[in-house]
Amino acid sequence: SFGPVFHFSPKMSLPPIKNFATTAIHAGQPPDPRTGAVIVPISLATTFYQESPGKHSGYEYGRSGNPTRCAFEDLYGGTGRLLNRVVVNFGITTTMVDFTKPELIEKAIIPGKTKFLWMESPTNPLLKVVDIAAVAAVAQRHGIALVVDNTFLSPYFQRPLALGATIVMHSISKYINGHSDVIGGVLCTNDEAMHTRLKFLQNAMGGVLPPFDCFLASRGLKTLALRMREHERNAFM
């Protein structure tokens, strides 16, 4: 339940989303206009045709966009390595805080320097639960972002954005993909400005998932609801 604070009432489960399974199967994946295929084809192209410089059909270069990836967007970083071996080299420091105690989070925030809070609930591997809404309230009072790692519950059982989070991270290697053949992750946000910033960084830095991995993860997403319901049923046996 300890999470980093970056300087520079458990509401774990919500009612199931209406038509979750149908949405997971069809959202963002209309039939192919040329062939009618109902599964998004794997596009391995890195360069796309332009009638003239900057005039294209929506795709120009593999780093900035790919038809298969657009059906399954990605961004990911190993949290421990990122904090201890990467961001520290850029003058960014972190403070570890027990997120089950919002008053400790308040004390750890440095006005003008703390940029965001990062937490996971349930935690890996001890499965401790944090009140996301309570932590979000602290972040909002200080005008900083809250990032929640939602890997262990998946969007089927928990939706941190609805509880006040700014960004939600999922390791798609786990439940979302569900077949142990993809390494990757996603960042989700309902903040348009944050989305624009993340897309810029994705394009500038090239942190993108290969088209084939996107295809595999999209396949896994189609059975997420079925698998999570079975996990739940098995847990209560």
Tab-separated table of N, CA, C and O in Angstrom, residues 24 28 43 102-103 112 122-123 135-136 150-151 158 180 184 197 202 209 211 221:
chain	number	residue	atom	x	y	z
A	24	ALA	N	-16.011	-4.415	-25.388
A	24	ALA	CA	-14.645	-4.923	-25.466
A	24	ALA	C	-14.372	-5.617	-26.794
A	24	ALA	O	-13.252	-5.604	-27.302
A	28	GLY	N	-13.928	0.589	-31.332
A	28	GLY	CA	-12.742	1.006	-32.065
A	28	GLY	C	-12.307	0.063	-33.170
A	28	GLY	O	-11.229	0.239	-33.744
A	43	SER	N	-1.076	-4.490	-39.608
A	43	SER	CA	-0.383	-3.619	-40.556
A	43	SER	C	1.061	-3.455	-40.114
A	43	SER	O	1.344	-2.876	-39.066
A	102	PRO	N	-4.359	8.994	4.120
A	102	PRO	CA	-4.324	10.236	3.342
A	102	PRO	C	-3.602	11.381	4.033
A	102	PRO	O	-3.001	12.234	3.377
A	103	GLU	N	-3.636	11.400	5.387
A	103	GLU	CA	-2.965	12.491	6.092
A	103	GLU	C	-1.455	12.458	5.873
A	103	GLU	O	-0.785	13.503	5.878
A	112	GLY	N	4.258	23.421	-4.943
A	112	GLY	CA	5.066	23.962	-6.023
A	112	GLY	C	6.067	22.985	-6.613
A	112	GLY	O	6.632	23.241	-7.679
A	122	PRO	N	-5.600	-3.075	-6.114
A	122	PRO	CA	-4.833	-3.740	-5.060
A	122	PRO	C	-3.352	-3.798	-5.426
A	122	PRO	O	-3.001	-3.819	-6.600
A	123	THR	N	-2.514	-3.883	-4.386
A	123	THR	CA	-1.082	-3.880	-4.626
A	123	THR	C	-0.578	-5.258	-5.030
A	123	THR	O	-1.181	-6.275	-4.731
A	135	VAL	N	-7.602	9.314	-2.011
A	135	VAL	CA	-6.317	9.802	-2.522
A	135	VAL	C	-6.544	10.828	-3.628
A	135	VAL	O	-5.845	11.844	-3.708
A	136	ALA	N	-7.550	10.579	-4.481
A	136	ALA	CA	-7.875	11.523	-5.547
A	136	ALA	C	-8.283	12.875	-4.970
A	136	ALA	O	-7.940	13.930	-5.521
A	150	ASN	N	-3.890	-0.081	-12.301
A	150	ASN	CA	-5.125	-0.853	-12.130
A	150	ASN	C	-5.001	-2.270	-12.687
A	150	ASN	O	-5.997	-2.919	-12.991
A	151	THR	N	-3.769	-2.749	-12.807
A	151	THR	CA	-3.510	-4.028	-13.459
A	151	THR	C	-4.254	-5.193	-12.815
A	151	THR	O	-4.848	-6.022	-13.503
A	158	GLN	N	-12.703	-2.542	-11.778
A	158	GLN	CA	-12.412	-1.254	-11.146
A	158	GLN	C	-12.087	-0.206	-12.200
A	158	GLN	O	-11.336	-0.478	-13.135
A	180	SER	N	-0.355	-14.689	-21.940
A	180	SER	CA	1.083	-14.793	-21.636
A	180	SER	C	1.979	-14.766	-22.869
A	180	SER	O	2.987	-15.468	-22.933
A	184	GLY	N	3.619	-5.425	-22.438
A	184	GLY	CA	3.287	-4.048	-22.789
A	184	GLY	C	2.341	-3.451	-21.780
A	184	GLY	O	2.024	-4.068	-20.754
A	197	ARG	N	-0.636	15.608	-24.378
A	197	ARG	CA	0.762	15.563	-23.931
A	197	ARG	C	1.350	14.165	-24.096
A	197	ARG	O	2.482	14.004	-24.559
A	202	GLN	N	4.708	10.157	-27.006
A	202	GLN	CA	4.742	8.874	-27.709
A	202	GLN	C	5.361	9.047	-29.088
A	202	GLN	O	6.213	8.251	-29.506
A	209	LEU	N	3.966	0.126	-29.125
A	209	LEU	CA	3.875	-1.327	-29.148
A	209	LEU	C	3.836	-1.809	-30.599
A	209	LEU	O	3.167	-1.203	-31.434
A	211	PRO	N	2.808	-3.704	-34.031
A	211	PRO	CA	1.475	-4.044	-34.531
A	211	PRO	C	1.023	-5.452	-34.158
A	211	PRO	O	-0.144	-5.661	-33.817
A	221	LEU	N	-8.475	-8.924	-25.311
A	221	LEU	CA	-9.477	-8.016	-24.757
A	221	LEU	C	-10.898	-8.500	-25.034
A	221	LEU	O	-11.813	-8.271	-24.242
